[in-house]
């Protein structure tokens, strides 16, 4: 399956509906292995572990830069950062699979080059669990 048609949506502060953030170019790996908690006792012959919490690491999304209006991708995300807002986001893949989460954002302009597209990166620090939705079976 192609990654084309993958979408990032956000819910404005106090809003009820998700709005698409245009210009999404790259999505990070999503998921992670739980950290191991050592529960080995002195009577054990091998080390024993139980699963701890999952650290999904840095979630860095790349966007094509647009700052042409109040609803442009760069301005929406930069405003969330400046206001210290925790945003609600929904990432959807072409088959309908979705990841919904809350995050605080940090925006930075990417390096620019001759004959290159102007882009920016948005790092999302999770503030909630990630809810996964499966595609509908129709």
GROMACS .gro file of N, CA and C in nm:
model
  414
    1UNK      N    1   0.084  -0.117   0.000
    1UNK     CA    2   0.000   0.000   0.000
    1UNK      C    3   0.089   0.124   0.000
    2UNK      N    4   0.050   0.222  -0.074
    2UNK     CA    5   0.122   0.349  -0.079
    2UNK      C    6   0.085   0.435   0.042
    3UNK      N    7   0.179   0.516   0.085
    3UNK     CA    8   0.152   0.609   0.195
    3UNK      C    9   0.076   0.732   0.149
    4UNK      N   10   0.063   0.748   0.017
    4UNK     CA   11  -0.012   0.862  -0.036
    4UNK      C   12  -0.152   0.863   0.021
    5UNK      N   13  -0.204   0.979   0.045
    5UNK     CA   14  -0.337   1.002   0.104
    5UNK      C   15  -0.337   0.987   0.256
    6UNK      N   16  -0.219   0.977   0.319
    6UNK     CA   17  -0.211   0.981   0.465
    6UNK      C   18  -0.239   1.123   0.508
    7UNK      N   19  -0.320   1.141   0.612
    7UNK     CA   20  -0.362   1.274   0.653
    7UNK      C   21  -0.336   1.298   0.800
    8UNK      N   22  -0.304   1.423   0.833
    8UNK     CA   23  -0.292   1.467   0.972
    8UNK      C   24  -0.402   1.569   0.995
    9UNK      N   25  -0.480   1.546   1.101
    9UNK     CA   26  -0.588   1.638   1.135
    9UNK      C   27  -0.567   1.688   1.277
   10UNK      N   28  -0.624   1.804   1.306
   10UNK     CA   29  -0.614   1.859   1.440
   10UNK      C   30  -0.751   1.912   1.480
   11UNK      N   31  -0.769   1.923   1.610
   11UNK     CA   32  -0.891   1.981   1.664
   11UNK      C   33  -0.851   2.111   1.732
   12UNK      N   34  -0.911   2.222   1.688
   12UNK     CA   35  -0.880   2.352   1.746
   12UNK      C   36  -0.921   2.353   1.893
   13UNK      N   37  -0.852   2.434   1.973
   13UNK     CA   38  -0.883   2.446   2.116
   13UNK      C   39  -1.032   2.477   2.133
   14UNK      N   40  -1.101   2.393   2.207
   14UNK     CA   41  -1.244   2.410   2.230
   14UNK      C   42  -1.330   2.364   2.114
   15UNK      N   43  -1.269   2.313   2.007
   15UNK     CA   44  -1.344   2.270   1.890
   15UNK      C   45  -1.402   2.131   1.904
   16UNK      N   46  -1.497   2.100   1.818
   16UNK     CA   47  -1.563   1.970   1.820
   16UNK      C   48  -1.523   1.880   1.705
   17UNK      N   49  -1.471   1.939   1.597
   17UNK     CA   50  -1.441   1.860   1.478
   17UNK      C   51  -1.294   1.872   1.441
   18UNK      N   52  -1.245   1.769   1.373
   18UNK     CA   53  -1.107   1.769   1.324
   18UNK      C   54  -1.099   1.841   1.190
   19UNK      N   55  -0.989   1.914   1.170
   19UNK     CA   56  -0.961   1.984   1.046
   19UNK      C   57  -0.827   1.935   0.994
   20UNK      N   58  -0.818   1.915   0.863
   20UNK     CA   59  -0.695   1.864   0.805
   20UNK      C   60  -0.584   1.969   0.804
   21UNK      N   61  -0.463   1.926   0.839
   21UNK     CA   62  -0.343   2.008   0.824
   21UNK      C   63  -0.281   1.970   0.689
   22UNK      N   64  -0.288   2.059   0.593
   22UNK     CA   65  -0.237   2.029   0.459
   22UNK      C   66  -0.085   2.026   0.457
   23UNK      N   67  -0.030   1.963   0.354
   23UNK     CA   68   0.113   1.966   0.330
   23UNK      C   69   0.194   1.862   0.404
   24UNK      N   70   0.129   1.760   0.459
   24UNK     CA   71   0.204   1.655   0.530
   24UNK      C   72   0.294   1.581   0.431
   25UNK      N   73   0.423   1.572   0.464
   25UNK     CA   74   0.519   1.508   0.374
   25UNK      C   75   0.578   1.380   0.432
   26UNK      N   76   0.601   1.378   0.564
   26UNK     CA   77   0.662   1.260   0.628
   26UNK      C   78   0.599   1.237   0.764
   27UNK      N   79   0.583   1.109   0.796
   27UNK     CA   80   0.528   1.066   0.924
   27UNK      C   81   0.635   0.980   0.993
   28UNK      N   82   0.655   0.996   1.123
   28UNK     CA   83   0.755   0.914   1.193
   28UNK      C   84   0.704   0.772   1.217
   29UNK      N   85   0.795   0.688   1.264
   29UNK     CA   86   0.754   0.556   1.311
   29UNK      C   87   0.654   0.576   1.424
   30UNK      N   88   0.553   0.490   1.430
   30UNK     CA   89   0.449   0.505   1.532
   30UNK      C   90   0.438   0.376   1.611
   31UNK      N   91   0.469   0.383   1.738
   31UNK     CA   92   0.465   0.265   1.825
   31UNK      C   93   0.595   0.253   1.900
   32UNK      N   94   0.608   0.146   1.972
   32UNK     CA   95   0.731   0.125   2.047
   32UNK      C   96   0.720   0.004   2.137
   33UNK      N   97   0.834  -0.044   2.179
   33UNK     CA   98   0.839  -0.158   2.271
   33UNK      C   99   0.839  -0.105   2.414
   34UNK      N  100   0.772  -0.175   2.503
   34UNK     CA  101   0.775  -0.130   2.643
   34UNK      C  102   0.914  -0.146   2.703
   35UNK      N  103   0.946  -0.057   2.796
   35UNK     CA  104   1.071  -0.071   2.868
   35UNK      C  105   1.062  -0.192   2.959
   36UNK      N  106   1.177  -0.255   2.986
   36UNK     CA  107   1.179  -0.374   3.072
   36UNK      C  108   1.202  -0.333   3.217
   37UNK      N  109   1.127  -0.396   3.306
   37UNK     CA  110   1.145  -0.376   3.449
   37UNK      C  111   1.202  -0.505   3.506
   38UNK      N  112   1.317  -0.496   3.566
   38UNK     CA  113   1.385  -0.613   3.623
   38UNK      C  114   1.312  -0.656   3.751
   39UNK      N  115   1.264  -0.781   3.753
   39UNK     CA  116   1.196  -0.836   3.872
   39UNK      C  117   1.267  -0.963   3.919
   40UNK      N  118   1.397  -0.972   3.889
   40UNK     CA  119   1.477  -1.088   3.927
   40UNK      C  120   1.496  -1.092   4.078
   41UNK      N  121   1.475  -1.210   4.135
   41UNK     CA  122   1.498  -1.227   4.279
   41UNK      C  123   1.627  -1.306   4.300
   42UNK      N  124   1.674  -1.312   4.422
   42UNK     CA  125   1.798  -1.383   4.453
   42UNK      C  126   1.786  -1.534   4.431
   43UNK      N  127   1.664  -1.586   4.428
   43UNK     CA  128   1.646  -1.730   4.408
   43UNK      C  129   1.630  -1.768   4.261
   44UNK      N  130   1.625  -1.670   4.171
   44UNK     CA  131   1.609  -1.699   4.028
   44UNK      C  132   1.740  -1.741   3.966
   45UNK      N  133   1.732  -1.829   3.867
   45UNK     CA  134   1.849  -1.872   3.792
   45UNK      C  135   1.871  -1.791   3.665
   46UNK      N  136   1.771  -1.715   3.625
   46UNK     CA  137   1.782  -1.627   3.508
   46UNK      C  138   1.719  -1.492   3.542
   47UNK      N  139   1.755  -1.392   3.467
   47UNK     CA  140   1.693  -1.261   3.487
   47UNK      C  141   1.549  -1.268   3.439
   48UNK      N  142   1.460  -1.202   3.513
   48UNK     CA  143   1.319  -1.196   3.476
   48UNK      C  144   1.279  -1.050   3.464
   49UNK      N  145   1.186  -1.027   3.371
   49UNK     CA  146   1.139  -0.891   3.345
   49UNK      C  147   0.987  -0.890   3.328
   50UNK      N  148   0.928  -0.774   3.355
   50UNK     CA  149   0.789  -0.747   3.319
   50UNK      C  150   0.791  -0.621   3.233
   51UNK      N  151   0.687  -0.606   3.155
   51UNK     CA  152   0.678  -0.488   3.069
   51UNK      C  153   0.648  -0.364   3.151
   52UNK      N  154   0.717  -0.258   3.116
   52UNK     CA  155   0.692  -0.127   3.176
   52UNK      C  156   0.614  -0.040   3.078
   53UNK      N  157   0.640   0.089   3.082
   53UNK     CA  158   0.568   0.179   2.993
   53UNK      C  159   0.639   0.189   2.858
   54UNK      N  160   0.565   0.235   2.758
   54UNK     CA  161   0.619   0.252   2.624
   54UNK      C  162   0.664   0.396   2.605
   55UNK      N  163   0.784   0.413   2.556
   55UNK     CA  164   0.834   0.545   2.519
   55UNK      C  165   0.837   0.549   2.367
   56UNK      N  166   0.746   0.627   2.308
   56UNK     CA  167   0.738   0.632   2.162
   56UNK      C  168   0.844   0.725   2.103
   57UNK      N  169   0.924   0.787   2.189
   57UNK     CA  170   1.032   0.871   2.138
   57UNK      C  171   0.982   0.999   2.075
   58UNK      N  172   1.069   1.063   1.997
   58UNK     CA  173   1.033   1.187   1.930
   58UNK      C  174   0.943   1.157   1.811
   59UNK      N  175   0.827   1.221   1.806
   59UNK     CA  176   0.738   1.209   1.691
   59UNK      C  177   0.756   1.336   1.608
   60UNK      N  178   0.834   1.326   1.500
   60UNK     CA  179   0.865   1.442   1.418
   60UNK      C  180   0.797   1.426   1.282
   61UNK      N  181   0.705   1.517   1.254
   61UNK     CA  182   0.631   1.519   1.129
   61UNK      C  183   0.688   1.629   1.041
   62UNK      N  184   0.701   1.603   0.911
   62UNK     CA  185   0.752   1.704   0.818
   62UNK      C  186   0.638   1.753   0.731
   63UNK      N  187   0.632   1.887   0.715
   63UNK     CA  188   0.528   1.951   0.635
   63UNK      C  189   0.589   2.042   0.530
   64UNK      N  190   0.520   2.056   0.418
   64UNK     CA  191   0.552   2.160   0.321
   64UNK      C  192   0.509   2.292   0.383
   65UNK      N  193   0.597   2.389   0.387
   65UNK     CA  194   0.573   2.517   0.454
   65UNK      C  195   0.461   2.596   0.388
   66UNK      N  196   0.366   2.642   0.470
   66UNK     CA  197   0.261   2.735   0.425
   66UNK      C  198   0.227   2.826   0.543
   67UNK      N  199   0.245   2.956   0.524
   67UNK     CA  200   0.211   3.054   0.626
   67UNK      C  201   0.127   3.165   0.564
   68UNK      N  202   0.039   3.127   0.470
   68UNK     CA  203  -0.036   3.225   0.393
   68UNK      C  204  -0.163   3.275   0.460
   69UNK      N  205  -0.210   3.205   0.565
   69UNK     CA  206  -0.334   3.247   0.631
   69UNK      C  207  -0.336   3.198   0.775
   70UNK      N  208  -0.436   3.240   0.850
   70UNK     CA  209  -0.449   3.199   0.990
   70UNK      C  210  -0.472   3.049   1.005
   71UNK      N  211  -0.520   2.984   0.899
   71UNK     CA  212  -0.547   2.840   0.905
   71UNK      C  213  -0.441   2.758   0.833
   72UNK      N  214  -0.332   2.822   0.791
   72UNK     CA  215  -0.224   2.747   0.724
   72UNK      C  216  -0.151   2.659   0.825
   73UNK      N  217  -0.092   2.551   0.776
   73UNK     CA  218  -0.032   2.450   0.865
   73UNK      C  219   0.074   2.509   0.959
   74UNK      N  220   0.165   2.589   0.906
   74UNK     CA  221   0.272   2.645   0.989
   74UNK      C  222   0.216   2.734   1.099
   75UNK      N  223   0.122   2.820   1.062
   75UNK     CA  224   0.070   2.915   1.160
   75UNK      C  225  -0.013   2.846   1.268
   76UNK      N  226  -0.093   2.747   1.230
   76UNK     CA  227  -0.174   2.674   1.328
   76UNK      C  228  -0.084   2.606   1.431
   77UNK      N  229   0.018   2.535   1.384
   77UNK     CA  230   0.107   2.462   1.475
   77UNK      C  231   0.195   2.557   1.556
   78UNK      N  232   0.246   2.663   1.494
   78UNK     CA  233   0.329   2.760   1.566
   78UNK      C  234   0.249   2.830   1.674
   79UNK      N  235   0.122   2.861   1.646
   79UNK     CA  236   0.036   2.925   1.745
   79UNK      C  237   0.012   2.833   1.864
   80UNK      N  238  -0.009   2.703   1.837
   80UNK     CA  239  -0.023   2.606   1.947
   80UNK      C  240   0.101   2.608   2.035
   81UNK      N  241   0.218   2.610   1.972
   81UNK     CA  242   0.344   2.613   2.046
   81UNK      C  243   0.354   2.740   2.129
   82UNK      N  244   0.331   2.854   2.069
   82UNK     CA  245   0.345   2.982   2.139
   82UNK      C  246   0.248   2.995   2.256
   83UNK      N  247   0.129   2.937   2.242
   83UNK     CA  248   0.028   2.944   2.348
   83UNK      C  249   0.042   2.831   2.451
   84UNK      N  250   0.137   2.740   2.429
   84UNK     CA  251   0.155   2.628   2.522
   84UNK      C  252   0.036   2.533   2.524
   85UNK      N  253  -0.038   2.528   2.414
   85UNK     CA  254  -0.157   2.444   2.406
   85UNK      C  255  -0.122   2.297   2.386
   86UNK      N  256  -0.205   2.212   2.442
   86UNK     CA  257  -0.201   2.070   2.410
   86UNK      C  258  -0.306   2.047   2.303
   87UNK      N  259  -0.262   2.006   2.186
   87UNK     CA  260  -0.353   1.987   2.074
   87UNK      C  261  -0.402   1.844   2.067
   88UNK      N  262  -0.517   1.827   2.000
   88UNK     CA  263  -0.570   1.694   1.971
   88UNK      C  264  -0.543   1.666   1.825
   89UNK      N  265  -0.486   1.549   1.796
   89UNK     CA  266  -0.446   1.514   1.661
   89UNK      C  267  -0.499   1.378   1.622
   90UNK      N  268  -0.517   1.362   1.491
   90UNK     CA  269  -0.561   1.233   1.436
   90UNK      C  270  -0.482   1.211   1.308
   91UNK      N  271  -0.409   1.101   1.304
   91UNK     CA  272  -0.334   1.061   1.186
   91UNK      C  273  -0.411   0.947   1.121
   92UNK      N  274  -0.444   0.961   0.993
   92UNK     CA  275  -0.519   0.855   0.924
   92UNK      C  276  -0.442   0.808   0.802
   93UNK      N  277  -0.438   0.677   0.784
   93UNK     CA  278  -0.371   0.614   0.671
   93UNK      C  279  -0.473   0.584   0.562
   94UNK      N  280  -0.427   0.556   0.440
   94UNK     CA  281  -0.520   0.537   0.328
   94UNK      C  282  -0.624   0.426   0.348
   95UNK      N  283  -0.592   0.325   0.429
   95UNK     CA  284  -0.689   0.216   0.449
   95UNK      C  285  -0.790   0.246   0.558
   96UNK      N  286  -0.778   0.363   0.623
   96UNK     CA  287  -0.872   0.401   0.728
   96UNK      C  288  -0.820   0.380   0.869
   97UNK      N  289  -0.703   0.318   0.884
   97UNK     CA  290  -0.643   0.303   1.016
   97UNK      C  291  -0.610   0.442   1.071
   98UNK      N  292  -0.634   0.463   1.200
   98UNK     CA  293  -0.608   0.594   1.257
   98UNK      C  294  -0.537   0.586   1.391
   99UNK      N  295  -0.462   0.690   1.421
   99UNK     CA  296  -0.400   0.709   1.552
   99UNK      C  297  -0.447   0.844   1.604
  100UNK      N  298  -0.510   0.844   1.721
  100UNK     CA  299  -0.559   0.968   1.780
  100UNK      C  300  -0.487   0.990   1.912
  101UNK      N  301  -0.443   1.116   1.934
  101UNK     CA  302  -0.364   1.145   2.054
  101UNK      C  303  -0.365   1.294   2.083
  102UNK      N  304  -0.320   1.328   2.203
  102UNK     CA  305  -0.299   1.467   2.243
  102UNK      C  306  -0.149   1.489   2.254
  103UNK      N  307  -0.105   1.608   2.214
  103UNK     CA  308   0.038   1.636   2.217
  103UNK      C  309   0.063   1.785   2.227
  104UNK      N  310   0.179   1.819   2.283
  104UNK     CA  311   0.231   1.955   2.276
  104UNK      C  312   0.329   1.958   2.160
  105UNK      N  313   0.332   2.070   2.089
  105UNK     CA  314   0.411   2.076   1.967
  105UNK      C  315   0.528   2.173   1.979
  106UNK      N  316   0.629   2.146   1.898
  106UNK     CA  317   0.744   2.233   1.884
  106UNK      C  318   0.775   2.239   1.734
  107UNK      N  319   0.776   2.360   1.679
  107UNK     CA  320   0.789   2.380   1.535
  107UNK      C  321   0.924   2.442   1.503
  108UNK      N  322   0.989   2.393   1.397
  108UNK     CA  323   1.113   2.457   1.351
  108UNK      C  324   1.121   2.449   1.200
  109UNK      N  325   1.175   2.555   1.143
  109UNK     CA  326   1.196   2.559   0.998
  109UNK      C  327   1.313   2.465   0.966
  110UNK      N  328   1.296   2.390   0.858
  110UNK     CA  329   1.403   2.302   0.813
  110UNK      C  330   1.505   2.381   0.732
  111UNK      N  331   1.619   2.320   0.706
  111UNK     CA  332   1.721   2.384   0.624
  111UNK      C  333   1.665   2.411   0.484
  112UNK      N  334   1.710   2.520   0.423
  112UNK     CA  335   1.667   2.556   0.288
  112UNK      C  336   1.785   2.539   0.192
  113UNK      N  337   1.753   2.505   0.068
  113UNK     CA  338   1.857   2.484  -0.032
  113UNK      C  339   1.809   2.535  -0.168
  114UNK      N  340   1.904   2.563  -0.255
  114UNK     CA  341   1.872   2.606  -0.390
  114UNK      C  342   1.789   2.496  -0.456
  115UNK      N  343   1.680   2.536  -0.519
  115UNK     CA  344   1.592   2.445  -0.593
  115UNK      C  345   1.531   2.338  -0.502
  116UNK      N  346   1.513   2.371  -0.375
  116UNK     CA  347   1.453   2.277  -0.281
  116UNK      C  348   1.325   2.334  -0.222
  117UNK      N  349   1.238   2.247  -0.182
  117UNK     CA  350   1.111   2.289  -0.121
  117UNK      C  351   1.137   2.342   0.019
  118UNK      N  352   1.062   2.444   0.057
  118UNK     CA  353   1.070   2.499   0.192
  118UNK      C  354   0.979   2.416   0.281
  119UNK      N  355   1.037   2.359   0.387
  119UNK     CA  356   0.962   2.269   0.475
  119UNK      C  357   0.985   2.308   0.620
  120UNK      N  358   0.902   2.253   0.708
  120UNK     CA  359   0.922   2.268   0.851
  120UNK      C  360   0.892   2.137   0.919
  121UNK      N  361   0.947   2.120   1.038
  121UNK     CA  362   0.926   2.000   1.117
  121UNK      C  363   0.847   2.035   1.242
  122UNK      N  364   0.760   1.944   1.280
  122UNK     CA  365   0.679   1.962   1.400
  122UNK      C  366   0.702   1.840   1.490
  123UNK      N  367   0.767   1.863   1.603
  123UNK     CA  368   0.788   1.756   1.700
  123UNK      C  369   0.668   1.754   1.795
  124UNK      N  370   0.610   1.637   1.813
  124UNK     CA  371   0.494   1.623   1.899
  124UNK      C  372   0.531   1.541   2.022
  125UNK      N  373   0.514   1.601   2.139
  125UNK     CA  374   0.539   1.532   2.266
  125UNK      C  375   0.406   1.486   2.321
  126UNK      N  376   0.390   1.354   2.328
  126UNK     CA  377   0.263   1.296   2.369
  126UNK      C  378   0.220   1.341   2.508
  127UNK      N  379   0.089   1.367   2.521
  127UNK     CA  380   0.029   1.404   2.648
  127UNK      C  381  -0.087   1.310   2.680
  128UNK      N  382  -0.101   1.202   2.602
  128UNK     CA  383  -0.208   1.105   2.622
  128UNK      C  384  -0.166   0.971   2.563
  129UNK      N  385  -0.245   0.871   2.591
  129UNK     CA  386  -0.229   0.742   2.522
  129UNK      C  387  -0.263   0.764   2.375
  130UNK      N  388  -0.216   0.675   2.289
  130UNK     CA  389  -0.251   0.678   2.148
  130UNK      C  390  -0.364   0.577   2.128
  131UNK      N  391  -0.477   0.626   2.077
  131UNK     CA  392  -0.591   0.539   2.048
  131UNK      C  393  -0.584   0.499   1.902
  132UNK      N  394  -0.582   0.368   1.878
  132UNK     CA  395  -0.575   0.317   1.740
  132UNK      C  396  -0.715   0.274   1.697
  133UNK      N  397  -0.755   0.320   1.579
  133UNK     CA  398  -0.881   0.274   1.521
  133UNK      C  399  -0.850   0.193   1.397
  134UNK      N  400  -0.921   0.082   1.382
  134UNK     CA  401  -0.904  -0.003   1.265
  134UNK      C  402  -0.996   0.043   1.153
  135UNK      N  403  -0.963   0.009   1.028
  135UNK     CA  404  -1.050   0.047   0.917
  135UNK      C  405  -1.185  -0.026   0.929
  136UNK      N  406  -1.289   0.038   0.877
  136UNK     CA  407  -1.420  -0.029   0.880
  136UNK      C  408  -1.422  -0.141   0.778
  137UNK      N  409  -1.496  -0.245   0.809
  137UNK     CA  410  -1.504  -0.362   0.720
  137UNK      C  411  -1.634  -0.355   0.641
  138UNK      N  412  -1.630  -0.283   0.532
  138UNK     CA  413  -1.751  -0.270   0.449
  138UNK      C  414  -1.735  -0.341   0.320
   0.00000   0.00000   0.00000
